[in-house]
Coordinates of C-alpha atoms and ligand atoms in Angstrom, one line a residue:
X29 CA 56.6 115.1 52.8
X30 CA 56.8 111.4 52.2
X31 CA 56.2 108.8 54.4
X32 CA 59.0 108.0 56.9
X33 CA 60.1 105.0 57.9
X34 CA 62.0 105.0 61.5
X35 CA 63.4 101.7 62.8
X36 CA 63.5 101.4 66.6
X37 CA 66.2 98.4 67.8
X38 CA 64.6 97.0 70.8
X39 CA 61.2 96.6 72.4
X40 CA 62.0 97.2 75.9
X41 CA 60.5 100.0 77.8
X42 CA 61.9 103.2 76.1
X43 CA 61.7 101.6 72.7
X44 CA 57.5 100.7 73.0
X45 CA 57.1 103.8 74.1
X46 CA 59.1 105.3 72.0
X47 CA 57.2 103.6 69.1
X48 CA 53.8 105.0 70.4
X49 CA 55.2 108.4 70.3
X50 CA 56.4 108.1 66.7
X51 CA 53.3 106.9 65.3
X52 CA 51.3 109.3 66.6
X53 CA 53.3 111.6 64.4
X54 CA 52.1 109.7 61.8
X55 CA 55.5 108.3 61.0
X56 CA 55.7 104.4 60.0
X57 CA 57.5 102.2 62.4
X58 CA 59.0 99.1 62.4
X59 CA 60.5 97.5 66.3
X60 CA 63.1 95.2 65.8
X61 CA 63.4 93.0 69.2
X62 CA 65.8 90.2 69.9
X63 CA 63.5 88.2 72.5
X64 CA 60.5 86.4 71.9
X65 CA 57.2 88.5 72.3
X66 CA 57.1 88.8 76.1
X67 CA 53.0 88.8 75.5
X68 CA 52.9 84.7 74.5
X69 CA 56.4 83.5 75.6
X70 CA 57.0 82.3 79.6
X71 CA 60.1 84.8 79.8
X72 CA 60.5 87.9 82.4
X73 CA 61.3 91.0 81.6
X74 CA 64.8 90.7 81.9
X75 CA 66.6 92.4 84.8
X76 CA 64.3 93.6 88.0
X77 CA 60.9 92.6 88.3
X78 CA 59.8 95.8 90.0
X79 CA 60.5 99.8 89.4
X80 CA 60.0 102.8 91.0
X81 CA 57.9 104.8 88.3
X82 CA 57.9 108.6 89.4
X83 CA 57.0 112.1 87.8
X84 CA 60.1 112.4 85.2
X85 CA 58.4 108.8 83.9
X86 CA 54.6 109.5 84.4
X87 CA 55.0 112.6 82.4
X88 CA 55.6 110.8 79.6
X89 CA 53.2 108.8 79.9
X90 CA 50.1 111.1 80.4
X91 CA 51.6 112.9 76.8
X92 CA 50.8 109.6 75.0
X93 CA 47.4 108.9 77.6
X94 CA 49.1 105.9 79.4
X95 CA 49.3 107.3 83.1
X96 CA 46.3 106.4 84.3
X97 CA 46.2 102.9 83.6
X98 CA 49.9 102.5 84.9
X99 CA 48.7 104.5 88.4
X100 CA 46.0 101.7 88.8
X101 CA 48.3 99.0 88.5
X102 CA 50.7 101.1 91.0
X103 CA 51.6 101.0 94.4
X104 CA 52.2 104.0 95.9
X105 CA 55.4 104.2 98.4
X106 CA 55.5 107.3 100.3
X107 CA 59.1 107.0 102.0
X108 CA 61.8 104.8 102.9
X109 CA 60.9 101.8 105.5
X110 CA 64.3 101.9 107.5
X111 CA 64.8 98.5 108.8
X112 CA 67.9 98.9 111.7
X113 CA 69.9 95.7 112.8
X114 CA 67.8 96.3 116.2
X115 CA 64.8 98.1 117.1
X116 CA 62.1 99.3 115.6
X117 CA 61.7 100.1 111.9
X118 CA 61.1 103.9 110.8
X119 CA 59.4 105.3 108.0
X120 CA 61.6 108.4 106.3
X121 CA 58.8 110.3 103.8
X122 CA 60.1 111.0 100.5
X123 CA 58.8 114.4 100.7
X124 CA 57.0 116.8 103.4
X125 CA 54.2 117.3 100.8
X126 CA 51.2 115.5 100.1
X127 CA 50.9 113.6 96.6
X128 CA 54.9 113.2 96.2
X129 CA 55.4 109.4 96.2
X130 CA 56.6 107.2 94.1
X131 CA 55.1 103.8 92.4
X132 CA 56.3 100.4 92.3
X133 CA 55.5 98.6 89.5
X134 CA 55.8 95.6 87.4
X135 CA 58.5 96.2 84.5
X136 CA 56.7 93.5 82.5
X137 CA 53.1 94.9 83.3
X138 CA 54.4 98.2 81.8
X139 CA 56.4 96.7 78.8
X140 CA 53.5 94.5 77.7
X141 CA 50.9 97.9 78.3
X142 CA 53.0 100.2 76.3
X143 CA 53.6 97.2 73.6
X144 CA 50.0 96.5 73.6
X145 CA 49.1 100.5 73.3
X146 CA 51.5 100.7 70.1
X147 CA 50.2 98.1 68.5
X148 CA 46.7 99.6 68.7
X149 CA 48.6 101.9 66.0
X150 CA 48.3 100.7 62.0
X151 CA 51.7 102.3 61.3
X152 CA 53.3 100.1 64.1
X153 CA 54.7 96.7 63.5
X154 CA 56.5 94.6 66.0
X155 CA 59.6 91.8 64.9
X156 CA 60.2 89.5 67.8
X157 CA 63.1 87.2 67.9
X158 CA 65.0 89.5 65.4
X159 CA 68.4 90.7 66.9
X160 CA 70.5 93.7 65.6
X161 CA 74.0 92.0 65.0
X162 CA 75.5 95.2 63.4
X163 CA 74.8 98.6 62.2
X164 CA 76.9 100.4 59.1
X165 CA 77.9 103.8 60.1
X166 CA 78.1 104.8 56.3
X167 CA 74.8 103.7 55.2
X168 CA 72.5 103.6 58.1
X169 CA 71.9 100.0 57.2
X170 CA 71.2 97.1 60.2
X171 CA 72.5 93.7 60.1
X172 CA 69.4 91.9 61.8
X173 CA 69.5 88.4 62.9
X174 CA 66.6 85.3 62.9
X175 CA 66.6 84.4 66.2
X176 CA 65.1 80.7 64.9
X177 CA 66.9 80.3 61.4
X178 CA 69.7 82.5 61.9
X179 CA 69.4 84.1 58.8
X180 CA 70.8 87.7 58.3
X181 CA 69.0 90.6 56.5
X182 CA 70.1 94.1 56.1
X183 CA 67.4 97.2 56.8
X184 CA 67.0 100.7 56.7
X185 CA 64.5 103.5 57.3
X186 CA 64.7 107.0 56.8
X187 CA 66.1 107.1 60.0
X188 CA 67.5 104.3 62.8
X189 CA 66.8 104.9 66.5
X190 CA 68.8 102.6 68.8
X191 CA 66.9 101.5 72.4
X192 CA 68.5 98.2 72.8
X193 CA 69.8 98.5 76.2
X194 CA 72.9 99.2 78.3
X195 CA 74.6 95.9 76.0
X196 CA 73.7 98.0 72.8
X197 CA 74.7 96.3 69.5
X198 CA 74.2 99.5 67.5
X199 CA 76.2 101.7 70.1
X200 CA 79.2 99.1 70.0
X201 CA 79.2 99.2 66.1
X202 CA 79.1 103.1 66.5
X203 CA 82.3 102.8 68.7
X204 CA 84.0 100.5 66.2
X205 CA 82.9 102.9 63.3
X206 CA 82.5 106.6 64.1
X207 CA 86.1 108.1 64.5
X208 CA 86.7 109.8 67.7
X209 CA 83.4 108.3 69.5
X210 CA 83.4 108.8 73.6
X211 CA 82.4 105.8 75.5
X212 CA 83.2 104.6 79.0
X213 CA 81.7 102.4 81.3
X214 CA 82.7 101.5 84.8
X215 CA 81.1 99.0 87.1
X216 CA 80.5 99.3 90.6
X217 CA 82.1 96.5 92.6
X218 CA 78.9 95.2 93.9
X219 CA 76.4 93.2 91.9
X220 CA 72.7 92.4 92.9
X221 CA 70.7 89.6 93.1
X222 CA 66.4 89.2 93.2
X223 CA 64.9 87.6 96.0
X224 CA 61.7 87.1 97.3
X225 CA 58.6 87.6 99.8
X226 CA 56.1 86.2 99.5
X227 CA 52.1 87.0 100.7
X228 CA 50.8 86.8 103.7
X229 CA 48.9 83.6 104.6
X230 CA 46.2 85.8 104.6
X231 CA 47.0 87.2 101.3
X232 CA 48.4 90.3 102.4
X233 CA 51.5 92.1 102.7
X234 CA 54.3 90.7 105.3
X235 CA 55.4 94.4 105.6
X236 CA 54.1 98.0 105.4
X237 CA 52.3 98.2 101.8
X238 CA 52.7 102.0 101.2
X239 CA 57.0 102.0 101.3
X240 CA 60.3 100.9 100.2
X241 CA 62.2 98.9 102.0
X242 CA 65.8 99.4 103.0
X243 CA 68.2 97.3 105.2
X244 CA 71.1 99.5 105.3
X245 CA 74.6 97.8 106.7
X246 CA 77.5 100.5 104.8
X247 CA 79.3 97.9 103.1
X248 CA 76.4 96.6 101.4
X249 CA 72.1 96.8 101.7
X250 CA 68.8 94.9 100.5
X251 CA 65.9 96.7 99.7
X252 CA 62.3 95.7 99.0
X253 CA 59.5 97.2 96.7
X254 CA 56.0 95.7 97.0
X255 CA 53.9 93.7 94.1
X256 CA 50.1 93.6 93.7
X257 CA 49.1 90.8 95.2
X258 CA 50.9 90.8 98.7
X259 CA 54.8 89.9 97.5
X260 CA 57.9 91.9 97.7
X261 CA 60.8 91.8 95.5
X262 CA 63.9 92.0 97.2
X263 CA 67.2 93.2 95.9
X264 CA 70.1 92.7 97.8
X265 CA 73.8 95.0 96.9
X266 CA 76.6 93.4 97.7
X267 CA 80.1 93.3 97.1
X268 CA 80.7 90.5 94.2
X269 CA 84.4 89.4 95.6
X270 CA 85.9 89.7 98.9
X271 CA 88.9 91.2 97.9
X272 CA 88.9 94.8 96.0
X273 CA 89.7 95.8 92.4
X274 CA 93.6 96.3 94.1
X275 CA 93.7 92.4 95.1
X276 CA 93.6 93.8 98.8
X277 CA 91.1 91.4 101.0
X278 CA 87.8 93.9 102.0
X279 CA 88.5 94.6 105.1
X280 CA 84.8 93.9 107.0
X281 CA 85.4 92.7 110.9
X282 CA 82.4 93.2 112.8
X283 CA 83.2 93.1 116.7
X284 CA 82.4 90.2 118.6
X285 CA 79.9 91.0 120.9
X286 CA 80.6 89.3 123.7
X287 CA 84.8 89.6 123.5
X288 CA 85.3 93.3 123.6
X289 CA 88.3 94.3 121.5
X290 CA 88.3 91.2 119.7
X291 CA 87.0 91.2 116.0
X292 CA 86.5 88.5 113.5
X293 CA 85.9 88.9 109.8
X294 CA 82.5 88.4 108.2
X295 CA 81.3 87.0 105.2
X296 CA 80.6 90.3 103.0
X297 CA 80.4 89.4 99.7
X298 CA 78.8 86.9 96.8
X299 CA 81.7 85.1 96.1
X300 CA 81.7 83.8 99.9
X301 CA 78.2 82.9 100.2
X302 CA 78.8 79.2 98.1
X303 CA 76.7 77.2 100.6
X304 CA 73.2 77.0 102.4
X305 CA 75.3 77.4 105.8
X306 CA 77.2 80.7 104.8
X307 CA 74.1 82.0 103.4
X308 CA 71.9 81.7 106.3
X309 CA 75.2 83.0 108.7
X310 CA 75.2 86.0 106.9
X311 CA 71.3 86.7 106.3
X312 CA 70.7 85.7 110.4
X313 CA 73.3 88.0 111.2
X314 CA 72.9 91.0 108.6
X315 CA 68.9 90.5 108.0
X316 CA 67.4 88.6 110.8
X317 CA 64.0 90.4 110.3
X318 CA 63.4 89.6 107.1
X319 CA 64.9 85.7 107.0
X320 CA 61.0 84.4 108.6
X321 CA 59.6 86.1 105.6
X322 CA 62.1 84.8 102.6
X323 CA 61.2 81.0 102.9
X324 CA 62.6 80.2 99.8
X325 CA 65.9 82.4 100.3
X326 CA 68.3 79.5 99.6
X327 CA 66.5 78.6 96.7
X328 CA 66.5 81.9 95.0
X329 CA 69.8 83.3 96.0
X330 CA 71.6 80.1 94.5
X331 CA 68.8 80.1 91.2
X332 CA 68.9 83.4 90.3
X333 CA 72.1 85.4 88.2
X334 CA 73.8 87.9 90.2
X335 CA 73.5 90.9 87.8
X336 CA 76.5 93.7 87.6
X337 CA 75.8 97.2 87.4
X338 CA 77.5 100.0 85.4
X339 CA 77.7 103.4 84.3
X340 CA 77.9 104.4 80.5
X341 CA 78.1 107.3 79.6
X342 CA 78.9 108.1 75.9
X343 CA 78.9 110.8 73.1
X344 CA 78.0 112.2 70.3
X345 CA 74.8 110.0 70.6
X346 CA 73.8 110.6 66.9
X347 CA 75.6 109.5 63.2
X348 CA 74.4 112.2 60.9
X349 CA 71.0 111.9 61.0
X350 CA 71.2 108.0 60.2
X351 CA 70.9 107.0 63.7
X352 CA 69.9 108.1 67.5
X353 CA 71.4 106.2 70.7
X354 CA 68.2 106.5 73.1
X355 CA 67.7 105.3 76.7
X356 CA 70.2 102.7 78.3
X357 CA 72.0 102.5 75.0
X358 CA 73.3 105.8 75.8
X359 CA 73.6 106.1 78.8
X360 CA 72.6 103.6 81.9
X361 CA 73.3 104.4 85.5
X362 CA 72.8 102.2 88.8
X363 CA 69.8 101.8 90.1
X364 CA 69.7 103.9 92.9
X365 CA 68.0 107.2 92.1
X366 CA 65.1 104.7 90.9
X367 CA 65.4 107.2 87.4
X368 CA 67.1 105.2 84.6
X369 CA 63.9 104.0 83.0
X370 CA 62.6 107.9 83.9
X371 CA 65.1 109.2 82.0
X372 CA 64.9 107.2 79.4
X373 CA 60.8 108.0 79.1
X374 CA 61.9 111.9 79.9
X375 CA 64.3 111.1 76.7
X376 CA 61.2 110.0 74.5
X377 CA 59.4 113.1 75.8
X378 CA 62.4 115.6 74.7
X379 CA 62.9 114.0 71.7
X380 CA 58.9 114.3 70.6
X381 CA 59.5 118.1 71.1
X382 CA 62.3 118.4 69.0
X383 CA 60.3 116.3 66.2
X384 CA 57.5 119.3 67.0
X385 CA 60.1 121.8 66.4
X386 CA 62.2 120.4 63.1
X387 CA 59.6 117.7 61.9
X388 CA 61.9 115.1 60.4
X389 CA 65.1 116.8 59.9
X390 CA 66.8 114.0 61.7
X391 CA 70.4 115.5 62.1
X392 CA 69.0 118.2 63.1
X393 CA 66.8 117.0 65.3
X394 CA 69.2 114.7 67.1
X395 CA 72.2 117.0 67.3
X396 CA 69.6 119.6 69.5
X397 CA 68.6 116.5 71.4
X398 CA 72.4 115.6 72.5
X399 CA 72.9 118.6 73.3
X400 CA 70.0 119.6 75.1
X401 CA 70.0 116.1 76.9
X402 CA 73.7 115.1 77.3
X403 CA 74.6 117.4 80.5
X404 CA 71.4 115.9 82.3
X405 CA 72.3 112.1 81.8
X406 CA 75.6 113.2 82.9
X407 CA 74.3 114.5 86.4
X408 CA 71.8 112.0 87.0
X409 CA 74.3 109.2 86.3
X410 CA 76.4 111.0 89.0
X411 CA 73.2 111.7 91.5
X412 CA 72.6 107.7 91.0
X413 CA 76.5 106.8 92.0
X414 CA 76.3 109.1 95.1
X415 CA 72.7 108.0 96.1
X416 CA 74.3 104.2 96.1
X417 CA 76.5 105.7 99.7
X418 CA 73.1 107.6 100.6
X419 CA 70.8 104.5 100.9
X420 CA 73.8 102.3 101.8
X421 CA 75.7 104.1 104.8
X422 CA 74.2 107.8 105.6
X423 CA 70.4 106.4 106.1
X424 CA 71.6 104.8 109.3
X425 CA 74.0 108.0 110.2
X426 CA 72.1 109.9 112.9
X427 CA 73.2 113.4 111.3
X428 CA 71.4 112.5 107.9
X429 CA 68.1 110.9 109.8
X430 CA 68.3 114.8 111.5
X431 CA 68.5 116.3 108.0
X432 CA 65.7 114.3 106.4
X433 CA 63.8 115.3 109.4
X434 CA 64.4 119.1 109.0
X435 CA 63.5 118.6 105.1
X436 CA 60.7 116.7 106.1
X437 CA 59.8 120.3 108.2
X438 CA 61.0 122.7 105.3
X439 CA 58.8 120.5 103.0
X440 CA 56.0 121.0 105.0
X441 CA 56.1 124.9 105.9
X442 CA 57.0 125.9 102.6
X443 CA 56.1 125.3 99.1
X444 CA 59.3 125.9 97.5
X445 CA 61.4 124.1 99.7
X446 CA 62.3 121.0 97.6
X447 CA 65.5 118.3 98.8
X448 CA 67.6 116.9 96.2
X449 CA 65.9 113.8 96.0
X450 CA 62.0 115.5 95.4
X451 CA 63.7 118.1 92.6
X452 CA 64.9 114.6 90.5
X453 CA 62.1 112.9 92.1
X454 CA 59.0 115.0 91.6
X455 CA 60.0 118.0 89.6
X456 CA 59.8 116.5 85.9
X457 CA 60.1 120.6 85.2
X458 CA 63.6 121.3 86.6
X459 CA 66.6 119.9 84.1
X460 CA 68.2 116.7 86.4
X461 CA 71.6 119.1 86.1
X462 CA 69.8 122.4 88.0
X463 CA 68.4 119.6 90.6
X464 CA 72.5 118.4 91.0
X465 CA 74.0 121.6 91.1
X466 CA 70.6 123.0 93.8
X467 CA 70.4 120.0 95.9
X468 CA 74.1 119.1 96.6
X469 CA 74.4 122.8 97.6
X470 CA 71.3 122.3 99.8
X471 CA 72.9 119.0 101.0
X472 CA 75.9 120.5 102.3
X473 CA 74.5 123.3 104.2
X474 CA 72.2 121.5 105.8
X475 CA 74.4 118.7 107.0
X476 CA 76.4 120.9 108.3
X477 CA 73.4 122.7 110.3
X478 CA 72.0 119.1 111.4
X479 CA 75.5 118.1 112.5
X480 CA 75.9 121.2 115.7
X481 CA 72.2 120.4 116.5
X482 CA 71.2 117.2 119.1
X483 CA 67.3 118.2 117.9
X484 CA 66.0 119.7 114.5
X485 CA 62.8 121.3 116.9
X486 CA 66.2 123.8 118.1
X487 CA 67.0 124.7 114.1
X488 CA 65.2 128.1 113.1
X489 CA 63.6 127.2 109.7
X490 CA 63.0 130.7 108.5
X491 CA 66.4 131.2 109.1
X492 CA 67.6 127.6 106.9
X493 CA 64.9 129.0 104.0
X494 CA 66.5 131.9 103.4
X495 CA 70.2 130.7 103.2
X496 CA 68.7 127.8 101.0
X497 CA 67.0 130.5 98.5
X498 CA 69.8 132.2 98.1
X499 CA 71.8 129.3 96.0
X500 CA 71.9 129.8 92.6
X501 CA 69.6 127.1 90.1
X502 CA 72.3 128.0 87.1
Ligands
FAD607 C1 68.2 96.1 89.4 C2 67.7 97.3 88.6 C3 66.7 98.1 89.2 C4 66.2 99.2 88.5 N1 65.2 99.9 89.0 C5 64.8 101.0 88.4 C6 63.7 101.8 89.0 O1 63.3 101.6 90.1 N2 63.3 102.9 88.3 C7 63.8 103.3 87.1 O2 63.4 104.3 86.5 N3 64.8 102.5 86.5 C8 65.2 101.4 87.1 N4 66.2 100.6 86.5 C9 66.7 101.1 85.2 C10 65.8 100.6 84.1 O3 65.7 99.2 84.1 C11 66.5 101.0 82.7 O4 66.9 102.3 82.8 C12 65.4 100.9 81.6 O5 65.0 99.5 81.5 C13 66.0 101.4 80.3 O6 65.1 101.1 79.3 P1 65.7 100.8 77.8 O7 64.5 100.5 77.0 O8 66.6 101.8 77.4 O9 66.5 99.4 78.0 P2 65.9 98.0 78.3 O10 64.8 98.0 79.2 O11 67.2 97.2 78.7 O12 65.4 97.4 76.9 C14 66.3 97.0 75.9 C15 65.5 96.1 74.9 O13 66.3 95.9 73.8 C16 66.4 94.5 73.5 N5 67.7 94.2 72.9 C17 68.9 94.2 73.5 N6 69.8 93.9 72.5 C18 69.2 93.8 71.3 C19 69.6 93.6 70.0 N7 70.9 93.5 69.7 N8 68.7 93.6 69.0 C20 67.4 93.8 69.3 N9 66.9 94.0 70.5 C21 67.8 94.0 71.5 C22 66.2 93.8 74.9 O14 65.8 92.5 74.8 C23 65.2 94.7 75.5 O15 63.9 94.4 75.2 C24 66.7 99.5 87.2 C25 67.7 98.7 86.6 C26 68.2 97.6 87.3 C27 69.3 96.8 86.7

């Protein structure tokens, strides 16, 4: 067979590892990117600073030898820190089991590593400041953009494979030029901002190391994941206007603790916090833990953007076998399962089989893809919508702290007990749509167990194990 030349659009985290994955297949590769090279320029990686790596994401990794070095540059977080607006903090595990954890860690530490590891390939060659401005349906040729001179040149491979993110140039000339093309995307009404903790003056961490962070208050939440080196990125969710999609005010009155019946509305959204003085109201009275630890809170909540988040989902993800949506670019999902860059490495992995399988009959190969991958974006997209309430409202809702507990127990006792969250989480073997379908099923059972019980020690777990093998995985 000739030599093949695939061109990937975007060097983010899907597309270097994407391009490592290709060229050992011997194909030739050519990464089109429209930032600078992250490796010599003073940018971040974009969005987040942080991630939460876990099994779906480290799988792919160990296929193409990077998993160790990511591990080492890790830090394991073994449940949820619960931080209540009084009393003590809690730690929820993530799982029963010993070893299932997940890792924080840096998004540009692991873009730069899988960057660095692709160049170590001949067959790979990087284009920095080069932006995809268009893609031709017909011919499979790019439009790409100088990001310096702003000239225009048209490419093509033997095949184009789109990884430019959830703004994807490629997919948007695919909706403008494929008849019939699915897209939809619908935002969330809350946005997120990036603040910060710093070290210890000691040098170590402020807070426990070995977790994740959650401040959970229903109509909105902050949550922290530590850095090597002592800091912790904080994210707070929040609403990003006071009054709903409808025009209707958001109704948030807190009572007023020392006027029993009365209430008076608080400040529950970005659009409200436009000074120093309404910032710090709202922190002191929402997070008064964590203010002593965010000295530089006004100065990062008014620097940095306030990002939006969204769902897209979007179909068929292939144009004959000219061109492959991939990652974000198909689709990208909040934040909250902590999975969308794990999908999008799980998508590299699927992919690399059905290369294996069909060698470079691309329309063949990416027809089998979409279908074999398009049910489980679907249901982790869902799983990451729903998890959004979970973290936000049920973590503080003494029925689910019950349940986690019981899982926690079940976990423990027996080895094929798995909750929702460890199936996504920690089975990188069970389709994301089996893990939906099993764990709300698991959910709803034991919810409704928890909620007759004042103590999980009174719940029979033989009893639970049995009811729980008996739902169907198909
Ligand atoms: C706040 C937040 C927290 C998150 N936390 C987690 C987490 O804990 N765990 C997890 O698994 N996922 C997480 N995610 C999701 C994760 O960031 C994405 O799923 C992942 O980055 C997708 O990778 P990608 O390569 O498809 O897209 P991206 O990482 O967005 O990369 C796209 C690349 O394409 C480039 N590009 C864009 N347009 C063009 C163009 N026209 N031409 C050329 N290049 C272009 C961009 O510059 C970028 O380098 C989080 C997301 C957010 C917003």
């Amino acid at each position: 067979m000739p030599e093949q030349k695939i061109i990937i659009i975007g060097a983010g985290l899907a597309g270097s590892l994407l391009a490592i994955y290709l060229a050992k297949k011997d194909f030739r590769v050519e990464v089109y990117e429209a930032r600078p090279d992250m490796r010599n320029a003073e940018i971040s990686a974009g969005r987040s600073i942080n991630l939460a790596l876990s099994d779906r994401g480290i799988a792919a990794l160990k296929e193409v030898g990077m998993d160790e070095y990511m591990l080492r540059e890790a830090i394991p977080m073994l449940g949820r820190n619960i931080h209540p607006l009084t009393g003590e903090t809690r730690l929820l595990p993530y799982s029963g089991r010993q070893g299932e954890y997940i890792n924080s860690v840096s998004r540009a530490g692991l873009n730069v590593a899988l960057m660095n590891e692709a160049d170590m390939h001949d067959r790979v060659r990087f284009f920095f400041g080069q932006k995809c401005v268009g893609f031709d349906c017909r011919t499979g040729e790019a439009l790409i953009e100088n990001a310096e001179t702003g000239e225009k040149t048209s490419l093509k491979g033997d095949t184009l494979i789109a990884t430019d993110g959830g703004g994807s140039a490629v997919r948007d000339s695919i909706l403008h030029g494929v008849p019939r093309f699915n897209f939809s995307q619908t935002f969330l009404e809350h946005g997120y901002k990036e603040l910060h903790i710093p070290p210890a003056p000691d040098g170590g961490f402020m807070m426990e190391e070995n977790a994740l962070h959650i401040w959970p208050r229903h109509q909105f939440m902050m949550i922290a994941l530590p850095n090597i080196g002592g800091s912790f990125t904080c994210t707070l969710f929040l609403a990003h206007e006071c009054r709903n999609a409808n025009g209707s005010e958001r109704a948030l009155l807190v009572q007023n603790g020392g006027n029993a019946g009365r209430s008076e509305r608080a400040l529950s959204s970005f659009d409200q916090l436009t000074s120093e003085q309404t910032l710090f109201e709202f922190f002191n009275t929402h997070f008064p833990d964590a203010v002593p630890m965010m000295p530089t809170l006004a100065d990062d909540f008014f620097t940095n953007p306030t990002g939006s988040l969204g769902t897209i989902k979007c179909f068929p993800w292939n144009v004959g076998g000219r061109a492959l949506l991939l990652g974000d670019s198909a689709h990208a999902v909040v934040p909250f399962y902590g999975q969308g860059m794990n999908c999008a490495f799980e998508d590299c992995r699927v992919l690399d089989s059905l290369i294996d399988k069909h060698g470079a009959d691309w329309e063949t190969v990416f027809t089998e893809y979409g279908s074999a991958r398009k049910i489980n974006t679907d249901a982790i997209a869902d799983m990451a919508e729903e998890n959004f309430y979970e973290m936000r409202d049920a973590v503080a809702d003494p029925v689910f702290v019950r349940k986690r507990e019981l899982e926690t127990k079940l976990e423990q006792t027996y080895p094929d007990y798995f909750s929702k969250y460890s199936m996504v989480t920690f089975r990188e073997d069970m389709p994301y749509s089996v893990a939906k379908e099993k764990g709300n099923a698991q959910d709803r059972l034991l919810m409704e167990i928890c909620a007759d019980v004042e103590n999980v020690s009174a719940i029979d777990l033989n009893y639970v194990m049995e009811l729980t093998r008996g739902i169907p995985t198909n």
